[in-house]
PDB file of C-alpha atoms in Angstrom:
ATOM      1  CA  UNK M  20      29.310  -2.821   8.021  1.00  0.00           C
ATOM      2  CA  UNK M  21      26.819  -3.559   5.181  1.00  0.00           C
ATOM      3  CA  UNK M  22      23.949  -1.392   4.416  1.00  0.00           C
ATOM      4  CA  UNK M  23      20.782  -1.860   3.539  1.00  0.00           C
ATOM      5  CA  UNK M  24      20.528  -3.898  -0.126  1.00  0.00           C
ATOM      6  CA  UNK M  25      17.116  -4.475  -2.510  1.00  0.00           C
ATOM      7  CA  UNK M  26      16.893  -6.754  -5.577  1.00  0.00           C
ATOM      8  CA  UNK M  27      16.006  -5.752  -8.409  1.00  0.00           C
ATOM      9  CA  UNK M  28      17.058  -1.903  -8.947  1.00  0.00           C
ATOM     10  CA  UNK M  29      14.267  -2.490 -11.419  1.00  0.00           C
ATOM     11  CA  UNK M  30      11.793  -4.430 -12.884  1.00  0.00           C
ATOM     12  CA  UNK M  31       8.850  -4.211 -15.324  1.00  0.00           C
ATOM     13  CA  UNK M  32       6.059  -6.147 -15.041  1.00  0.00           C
ATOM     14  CA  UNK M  33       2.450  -6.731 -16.525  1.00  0.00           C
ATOM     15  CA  UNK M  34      -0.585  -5.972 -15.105  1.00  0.00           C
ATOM     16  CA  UNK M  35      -2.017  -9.733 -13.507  1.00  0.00           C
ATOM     17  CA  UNK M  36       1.368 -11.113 -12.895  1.00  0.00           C
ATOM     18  CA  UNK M  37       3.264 -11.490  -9.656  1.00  0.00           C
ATOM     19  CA  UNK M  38       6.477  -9.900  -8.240  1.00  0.00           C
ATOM     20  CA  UNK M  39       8.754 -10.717  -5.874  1.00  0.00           C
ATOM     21  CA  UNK M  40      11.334  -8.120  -4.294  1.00  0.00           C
ATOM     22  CA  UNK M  41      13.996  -8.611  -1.952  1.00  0.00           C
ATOM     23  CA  UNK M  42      16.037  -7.316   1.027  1.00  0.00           C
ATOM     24  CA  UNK M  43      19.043  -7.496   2.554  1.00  0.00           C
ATOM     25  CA  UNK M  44      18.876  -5.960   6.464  1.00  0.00           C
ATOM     26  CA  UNK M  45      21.784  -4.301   7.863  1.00  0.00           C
ATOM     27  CA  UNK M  46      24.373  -6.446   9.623  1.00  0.00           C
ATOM     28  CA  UNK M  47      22.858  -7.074  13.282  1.00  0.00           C
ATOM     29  CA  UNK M  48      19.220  -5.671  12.704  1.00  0.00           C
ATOM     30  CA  UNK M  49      16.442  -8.272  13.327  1.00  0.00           C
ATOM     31  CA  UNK M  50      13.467  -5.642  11.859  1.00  0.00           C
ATOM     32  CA  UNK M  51      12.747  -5.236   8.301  1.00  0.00           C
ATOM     33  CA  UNK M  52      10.064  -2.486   6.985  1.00  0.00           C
ATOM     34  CA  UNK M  53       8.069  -2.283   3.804  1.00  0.00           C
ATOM     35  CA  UNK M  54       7.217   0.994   2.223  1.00  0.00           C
ATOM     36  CA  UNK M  55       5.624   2.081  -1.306  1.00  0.00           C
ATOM     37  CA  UNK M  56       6.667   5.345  -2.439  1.00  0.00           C
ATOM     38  CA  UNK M  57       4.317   6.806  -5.446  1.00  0.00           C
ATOM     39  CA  UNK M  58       5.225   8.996  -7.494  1.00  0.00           C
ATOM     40  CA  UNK M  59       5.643  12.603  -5.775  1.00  0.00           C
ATOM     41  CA  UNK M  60       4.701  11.047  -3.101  1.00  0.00           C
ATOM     42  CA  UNK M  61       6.052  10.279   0.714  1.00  0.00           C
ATOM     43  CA  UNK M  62       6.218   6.697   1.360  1.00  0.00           C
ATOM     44  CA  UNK M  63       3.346   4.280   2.733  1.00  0.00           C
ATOM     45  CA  UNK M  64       3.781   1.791   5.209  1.00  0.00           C
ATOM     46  CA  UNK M  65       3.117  -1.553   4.004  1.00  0.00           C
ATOM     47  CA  UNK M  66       4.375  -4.009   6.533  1.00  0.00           C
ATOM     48  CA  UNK M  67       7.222  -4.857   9.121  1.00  0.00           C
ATOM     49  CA  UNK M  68       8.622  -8.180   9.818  1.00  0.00           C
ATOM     50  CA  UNK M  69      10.457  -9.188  13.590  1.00  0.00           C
ATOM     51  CA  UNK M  70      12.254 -11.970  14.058  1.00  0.00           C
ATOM     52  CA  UNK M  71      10.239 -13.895  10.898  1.00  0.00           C
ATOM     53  CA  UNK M  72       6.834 -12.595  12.293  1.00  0.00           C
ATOM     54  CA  UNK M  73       4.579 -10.114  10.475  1.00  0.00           C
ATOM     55  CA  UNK M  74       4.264  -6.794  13.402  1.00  0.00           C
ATOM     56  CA  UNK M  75       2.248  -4.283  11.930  1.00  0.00           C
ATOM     57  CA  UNK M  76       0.577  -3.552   8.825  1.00  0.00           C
ATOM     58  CA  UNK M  77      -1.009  -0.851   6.875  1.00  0.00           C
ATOM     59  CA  UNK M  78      -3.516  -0.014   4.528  1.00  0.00           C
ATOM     60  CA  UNK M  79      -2.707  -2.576   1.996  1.00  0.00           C
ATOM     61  CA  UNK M  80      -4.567  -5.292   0.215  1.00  0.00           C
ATOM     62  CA  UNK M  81      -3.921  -9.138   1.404  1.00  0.00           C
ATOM     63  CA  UNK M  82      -2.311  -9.578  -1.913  1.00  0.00           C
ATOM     64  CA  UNK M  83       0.616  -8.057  -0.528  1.00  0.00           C
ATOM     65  CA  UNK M  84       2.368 -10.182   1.463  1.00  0.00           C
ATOM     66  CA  UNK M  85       6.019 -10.824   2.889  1.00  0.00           C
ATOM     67  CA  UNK M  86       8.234 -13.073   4.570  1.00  0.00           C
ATOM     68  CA  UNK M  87      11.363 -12.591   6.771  1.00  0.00           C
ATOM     69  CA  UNK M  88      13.810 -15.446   7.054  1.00  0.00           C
ATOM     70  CA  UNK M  89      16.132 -16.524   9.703  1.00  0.00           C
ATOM     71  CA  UNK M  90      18.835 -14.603   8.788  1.00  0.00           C
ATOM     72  CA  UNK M  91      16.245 -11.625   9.028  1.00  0.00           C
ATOM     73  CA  UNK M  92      16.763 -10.845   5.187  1.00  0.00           C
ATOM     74  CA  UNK M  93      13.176 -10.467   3.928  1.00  0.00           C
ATOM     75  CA  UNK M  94      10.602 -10.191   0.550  1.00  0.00           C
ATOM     76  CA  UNK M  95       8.449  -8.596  -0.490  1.00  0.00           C
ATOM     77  CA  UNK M  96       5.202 -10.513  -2.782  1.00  0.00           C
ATOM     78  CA  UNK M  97       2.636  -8.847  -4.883  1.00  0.00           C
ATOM     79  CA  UNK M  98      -0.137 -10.717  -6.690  1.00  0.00           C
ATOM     80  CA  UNK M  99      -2.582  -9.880  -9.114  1.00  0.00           C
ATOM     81  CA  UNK M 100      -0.179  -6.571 -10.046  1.00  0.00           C
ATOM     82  CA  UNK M 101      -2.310  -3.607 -10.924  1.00  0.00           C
ATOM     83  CA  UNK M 102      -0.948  -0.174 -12.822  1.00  0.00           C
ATOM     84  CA  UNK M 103      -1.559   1.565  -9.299  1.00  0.00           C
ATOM     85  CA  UNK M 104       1.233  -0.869  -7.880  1.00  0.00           C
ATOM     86  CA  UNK M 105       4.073   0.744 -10.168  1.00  0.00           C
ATOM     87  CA  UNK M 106       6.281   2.815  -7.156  1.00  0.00           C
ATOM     88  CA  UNK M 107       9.551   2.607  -5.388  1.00  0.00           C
ATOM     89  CA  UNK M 108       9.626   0.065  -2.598  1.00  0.00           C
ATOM     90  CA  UNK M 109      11.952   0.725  -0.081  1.00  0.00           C
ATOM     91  CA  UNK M 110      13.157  -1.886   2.567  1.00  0.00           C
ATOM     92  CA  UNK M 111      14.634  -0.280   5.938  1.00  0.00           C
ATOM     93  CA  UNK M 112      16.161  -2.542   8.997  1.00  0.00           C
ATOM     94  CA  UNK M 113      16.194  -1.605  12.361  1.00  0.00           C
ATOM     95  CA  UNK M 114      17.987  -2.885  15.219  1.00  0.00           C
ATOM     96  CA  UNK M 115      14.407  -3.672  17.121  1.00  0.00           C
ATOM     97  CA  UNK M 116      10.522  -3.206  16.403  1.00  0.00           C
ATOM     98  CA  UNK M 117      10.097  -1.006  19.282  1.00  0.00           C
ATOM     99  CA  UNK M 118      11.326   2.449  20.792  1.00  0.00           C
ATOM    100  CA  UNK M 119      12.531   5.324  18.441  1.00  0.00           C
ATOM    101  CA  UNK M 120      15.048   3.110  16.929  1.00  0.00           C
ATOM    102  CA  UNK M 121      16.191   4.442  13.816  1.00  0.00           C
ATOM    103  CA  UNK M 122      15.559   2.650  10.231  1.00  0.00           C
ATOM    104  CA  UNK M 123      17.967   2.488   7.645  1.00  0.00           C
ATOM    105  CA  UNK M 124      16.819   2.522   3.897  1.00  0.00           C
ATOM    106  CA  UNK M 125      17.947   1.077   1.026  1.00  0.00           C
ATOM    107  CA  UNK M 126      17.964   2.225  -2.518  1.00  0.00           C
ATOM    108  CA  UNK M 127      14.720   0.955  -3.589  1.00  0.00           C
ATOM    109  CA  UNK M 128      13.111  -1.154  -6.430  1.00  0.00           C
ATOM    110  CA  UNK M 129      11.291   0.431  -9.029  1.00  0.00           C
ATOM    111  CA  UNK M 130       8.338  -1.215 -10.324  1.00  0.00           C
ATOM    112  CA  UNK M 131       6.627  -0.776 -13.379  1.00  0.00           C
ATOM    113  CA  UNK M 132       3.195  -2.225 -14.372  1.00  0.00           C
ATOM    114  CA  UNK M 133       2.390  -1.825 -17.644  1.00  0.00           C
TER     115      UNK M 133
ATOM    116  CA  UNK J   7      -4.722   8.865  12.907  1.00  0.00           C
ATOM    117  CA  UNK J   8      -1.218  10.052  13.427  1.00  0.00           C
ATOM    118  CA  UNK J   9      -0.340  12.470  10.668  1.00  0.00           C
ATOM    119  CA  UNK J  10       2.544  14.646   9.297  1.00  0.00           C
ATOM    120  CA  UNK J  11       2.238  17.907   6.729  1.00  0.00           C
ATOM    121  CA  UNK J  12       4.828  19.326   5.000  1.00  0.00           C
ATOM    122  CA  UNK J  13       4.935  22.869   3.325  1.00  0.00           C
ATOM    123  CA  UNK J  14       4.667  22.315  -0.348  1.00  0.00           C
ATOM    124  CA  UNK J  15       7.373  22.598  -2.835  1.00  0.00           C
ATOM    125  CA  UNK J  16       9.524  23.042  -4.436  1.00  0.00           C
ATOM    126  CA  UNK J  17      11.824  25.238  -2.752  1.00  0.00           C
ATOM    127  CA  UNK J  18      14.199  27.216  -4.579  1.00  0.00           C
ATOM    128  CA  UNK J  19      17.086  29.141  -3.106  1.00  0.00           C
ATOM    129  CA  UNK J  20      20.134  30.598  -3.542  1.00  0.00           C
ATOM    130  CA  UNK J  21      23.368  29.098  -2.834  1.00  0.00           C
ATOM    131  CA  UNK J  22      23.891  30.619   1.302  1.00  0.00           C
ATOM    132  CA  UNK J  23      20.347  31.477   1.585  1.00  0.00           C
ATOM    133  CA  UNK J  24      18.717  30.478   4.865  1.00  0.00           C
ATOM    134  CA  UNK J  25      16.315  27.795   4.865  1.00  0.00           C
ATOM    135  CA  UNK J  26      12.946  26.514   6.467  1.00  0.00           C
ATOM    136  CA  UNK J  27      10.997  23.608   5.561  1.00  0.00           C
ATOM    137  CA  UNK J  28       7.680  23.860   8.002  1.00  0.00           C
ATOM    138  CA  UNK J  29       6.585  20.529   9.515  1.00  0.00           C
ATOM    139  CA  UNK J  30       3.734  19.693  11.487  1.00  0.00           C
ATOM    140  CA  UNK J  31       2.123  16.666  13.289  1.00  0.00           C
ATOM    141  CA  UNK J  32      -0.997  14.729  14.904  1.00  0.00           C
ATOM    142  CA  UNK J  33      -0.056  12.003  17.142  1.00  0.00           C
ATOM    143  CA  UNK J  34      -2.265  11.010  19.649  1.00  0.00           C
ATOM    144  CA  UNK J  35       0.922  10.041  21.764  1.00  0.00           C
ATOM    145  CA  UNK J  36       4.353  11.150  22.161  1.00  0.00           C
ATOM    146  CA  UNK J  37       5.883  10.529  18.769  1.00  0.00           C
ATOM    147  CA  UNK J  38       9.479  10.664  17.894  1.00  0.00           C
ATOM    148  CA  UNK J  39      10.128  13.168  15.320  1.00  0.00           C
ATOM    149  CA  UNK J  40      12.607  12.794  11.819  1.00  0.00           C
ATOM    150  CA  UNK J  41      14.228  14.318   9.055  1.00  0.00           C
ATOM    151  CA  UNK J  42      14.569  12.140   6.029  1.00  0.00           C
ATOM    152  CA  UNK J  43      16.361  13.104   2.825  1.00  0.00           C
ATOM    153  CA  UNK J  44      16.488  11.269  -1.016  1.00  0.00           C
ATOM    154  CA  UNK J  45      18.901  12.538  -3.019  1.00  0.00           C
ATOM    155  CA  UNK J  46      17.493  11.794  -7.126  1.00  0.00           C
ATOM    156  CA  UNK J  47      17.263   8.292  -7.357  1.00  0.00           C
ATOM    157  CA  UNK J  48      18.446   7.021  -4.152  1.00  0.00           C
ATOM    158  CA  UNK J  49      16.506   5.762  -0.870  1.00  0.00           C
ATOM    159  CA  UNK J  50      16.301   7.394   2.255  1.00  0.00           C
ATOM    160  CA  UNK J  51      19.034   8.515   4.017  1.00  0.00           C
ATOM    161  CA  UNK J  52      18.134   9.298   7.967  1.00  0.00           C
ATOM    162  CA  UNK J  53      19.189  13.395   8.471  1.00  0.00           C
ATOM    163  CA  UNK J  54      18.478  13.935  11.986  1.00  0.00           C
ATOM    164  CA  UNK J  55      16.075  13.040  14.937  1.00  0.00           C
ATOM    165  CA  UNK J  56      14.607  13.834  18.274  1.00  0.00           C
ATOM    166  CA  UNK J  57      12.557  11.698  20.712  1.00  0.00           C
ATOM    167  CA  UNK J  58      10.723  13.899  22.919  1.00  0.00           C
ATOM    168  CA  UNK J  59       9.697  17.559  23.662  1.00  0.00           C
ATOM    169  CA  UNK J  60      12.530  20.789  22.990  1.00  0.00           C
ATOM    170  CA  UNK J  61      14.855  17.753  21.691  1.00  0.00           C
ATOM    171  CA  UNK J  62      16.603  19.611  18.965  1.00  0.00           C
ATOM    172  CA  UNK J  63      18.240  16.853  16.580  1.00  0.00           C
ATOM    173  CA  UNK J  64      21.161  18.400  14.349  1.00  0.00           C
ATOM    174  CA  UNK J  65      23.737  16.897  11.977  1.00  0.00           C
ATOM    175  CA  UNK J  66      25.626  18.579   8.764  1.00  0.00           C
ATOM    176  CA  UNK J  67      24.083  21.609   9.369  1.00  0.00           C
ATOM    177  CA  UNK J  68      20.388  21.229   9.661  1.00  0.00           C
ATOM    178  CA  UNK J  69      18.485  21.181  12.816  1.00  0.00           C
ATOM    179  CA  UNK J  70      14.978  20.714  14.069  1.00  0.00           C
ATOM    180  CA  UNK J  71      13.054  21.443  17.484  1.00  0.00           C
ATOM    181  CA  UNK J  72      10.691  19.132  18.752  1.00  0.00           C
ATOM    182  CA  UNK J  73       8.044  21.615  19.814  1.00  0.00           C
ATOM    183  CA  UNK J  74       5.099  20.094  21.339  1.00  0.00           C
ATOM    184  CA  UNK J  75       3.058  23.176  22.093  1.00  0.00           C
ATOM    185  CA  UNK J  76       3.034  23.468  18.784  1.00  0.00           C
ATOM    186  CA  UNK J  77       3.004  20.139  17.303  1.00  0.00           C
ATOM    187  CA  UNK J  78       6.014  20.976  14.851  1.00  0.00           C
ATOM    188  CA  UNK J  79       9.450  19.865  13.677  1.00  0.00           C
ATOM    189  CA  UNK J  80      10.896  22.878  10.997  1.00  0.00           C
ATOM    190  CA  UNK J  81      13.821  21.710   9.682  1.00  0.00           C
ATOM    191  CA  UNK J  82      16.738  24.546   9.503  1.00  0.00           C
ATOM    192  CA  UNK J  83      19.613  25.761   7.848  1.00  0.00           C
ATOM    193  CA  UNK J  84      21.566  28.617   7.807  1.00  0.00           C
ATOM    194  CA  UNK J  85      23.592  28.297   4.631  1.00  0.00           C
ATOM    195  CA  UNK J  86      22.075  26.059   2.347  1.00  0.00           C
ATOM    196  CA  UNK J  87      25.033  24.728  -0.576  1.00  0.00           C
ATOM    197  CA  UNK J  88      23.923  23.807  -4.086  1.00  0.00           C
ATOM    198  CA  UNK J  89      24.568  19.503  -3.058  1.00  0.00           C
ATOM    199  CA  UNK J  90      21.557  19.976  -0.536  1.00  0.00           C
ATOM    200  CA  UNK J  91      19.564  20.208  -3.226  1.00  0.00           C
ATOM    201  CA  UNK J  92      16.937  16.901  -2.732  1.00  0.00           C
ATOM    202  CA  UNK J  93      13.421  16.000  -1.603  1.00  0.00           C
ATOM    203  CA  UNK J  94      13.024  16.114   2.349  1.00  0.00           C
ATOM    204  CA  UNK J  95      10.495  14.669   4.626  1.00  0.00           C
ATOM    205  CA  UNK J  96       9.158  14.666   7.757  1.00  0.00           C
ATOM    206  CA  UNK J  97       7.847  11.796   9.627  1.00  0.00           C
ATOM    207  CA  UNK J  98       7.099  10.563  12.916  1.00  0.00           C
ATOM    208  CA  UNK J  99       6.842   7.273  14.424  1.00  0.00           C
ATOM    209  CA  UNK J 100       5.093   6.299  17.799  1.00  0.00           C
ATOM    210  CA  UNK J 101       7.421   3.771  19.437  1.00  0.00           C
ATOM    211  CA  UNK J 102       4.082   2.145  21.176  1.00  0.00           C
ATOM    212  CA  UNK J 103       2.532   1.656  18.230  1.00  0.00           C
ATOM    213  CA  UNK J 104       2.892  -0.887  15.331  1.00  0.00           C
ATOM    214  CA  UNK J 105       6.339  -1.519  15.816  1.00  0.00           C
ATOM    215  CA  UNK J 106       7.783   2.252  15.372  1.00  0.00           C
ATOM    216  CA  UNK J 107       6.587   2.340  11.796  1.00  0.00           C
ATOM    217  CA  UNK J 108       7.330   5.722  10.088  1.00  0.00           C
ATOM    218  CA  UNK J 109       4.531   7.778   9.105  1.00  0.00           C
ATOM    219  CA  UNK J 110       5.608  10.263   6.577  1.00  0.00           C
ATOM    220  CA  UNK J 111       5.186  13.584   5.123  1.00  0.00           C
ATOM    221  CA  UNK J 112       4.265  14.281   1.308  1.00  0.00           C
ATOM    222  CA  UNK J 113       7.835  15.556   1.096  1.00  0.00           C
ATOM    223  CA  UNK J 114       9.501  19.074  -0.123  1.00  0.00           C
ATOM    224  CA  UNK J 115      11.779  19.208  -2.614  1.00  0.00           C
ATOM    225  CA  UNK J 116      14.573  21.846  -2.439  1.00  0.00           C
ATOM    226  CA  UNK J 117      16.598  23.249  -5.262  1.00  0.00           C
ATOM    227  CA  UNK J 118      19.814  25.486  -4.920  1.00  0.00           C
ATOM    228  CA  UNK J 119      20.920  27.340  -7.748  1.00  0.00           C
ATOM    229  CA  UNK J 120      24.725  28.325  -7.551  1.00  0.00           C
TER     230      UNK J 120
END
């Protein structure tokens, strides 16, 4: 069974650009999450995509935004990067959206705006 | 809104000490309860879990009680080795809310010395 993969391990980027990350879900899970870990920090929920729809969102501005295709891998899109926007970003799948099911992580991208 | 705090670290302790990392919560329903740990540059990795009231979740040692009387989740271990050294968190997600997203703790990091 495959875990939980991101693309890039890392990437630098300057500030104004765009980024896009990626995610592989875990074999069988149909729900992908978006955090943002600062620095020190615990992670933020950004968004979560089931079955290709956006389900939830947090605090984040619209130019974050995400997509989740049909074989439920999913991105990640920032535009307009700003230095606050350098953090891990950590996918995790799921097996469903609802309930206590558990999310799997993977190892993060680590983005730099300079 | 739903909240977790963590005790502040870091946490040092010798190799076989005991250990408690305090946890607490405000959910305005009936959260499930977890114990995340990141080893250094790594994701997540899911350490134990438990979905309702005087659940206690367990696994490699650790263990946590779902206390609702007193809104808390301490994470425990009665003979910490120097490879649990890591950041932990706490977090909680409310599985009729938003999908089950994970609400997290600022985190605690841990270090053993031998």
């Amino acid at each position: 069974e495959t875990g939980v993969t991101q693309s890039p391990t890392h990437l630098i980027k300057t500030r104004g650009q765009q980024v896009t990350l990626r995610c592989s879900s875990q074999s069988g899970h149909n729900t992908v999450s978006w955090y943002q870990q600062a620095l020190g920090q615990g992670p933020q929920f950004i968004f979560q995509y089931y079955r290709e729809e956006e389900n939830g969102r947090g605090n984040f501005p619209p130019r974050f935004s995400g997509l989740q295709f049909p074989n439920y891998s999913s991105e990640l899109n920032v535009n307009a990067l700003e230095l606050d926007d350098s953090a891990l970003y950590l996918c995790a799948s799921s097996l469903e959206s609802w309930g206590s099911h558990e999310q799997y992580f993977g190892p993060g991208t680590r983005l730099t705006v300079t | 809104g739903d909240s977790v705090t963590q005790m502040e670290g870091p946490v040092t302790l010798s190799e076989e000490a005991f250990l408690t990392i305090n946890c607490t919560y405000t959910a305005t329903g009936y959260p499930s309860l977890f114990w995340y740990v990141q080893y250094p540059g790594e994701g997540l990795q899911l350490l134990l879990k438990a979905t309702k009231a005087d659940d206690k979740g367990s696994n490699k040692g650790f263990e946590a009680t779902y206390r609702k009387e007193t809104t808390s989740f301490h994470l425990e271990k009665g003979s910490v080795q120097v490879s649990d050294s890591a950041v932990y968190f706490c977090a909680l997600s409310d599985p009729n809310n938003q999908g089950g997203k994970l609400i997290f703790g600022q985190g605690t990091e841990l270090s053993v010395k031998p």
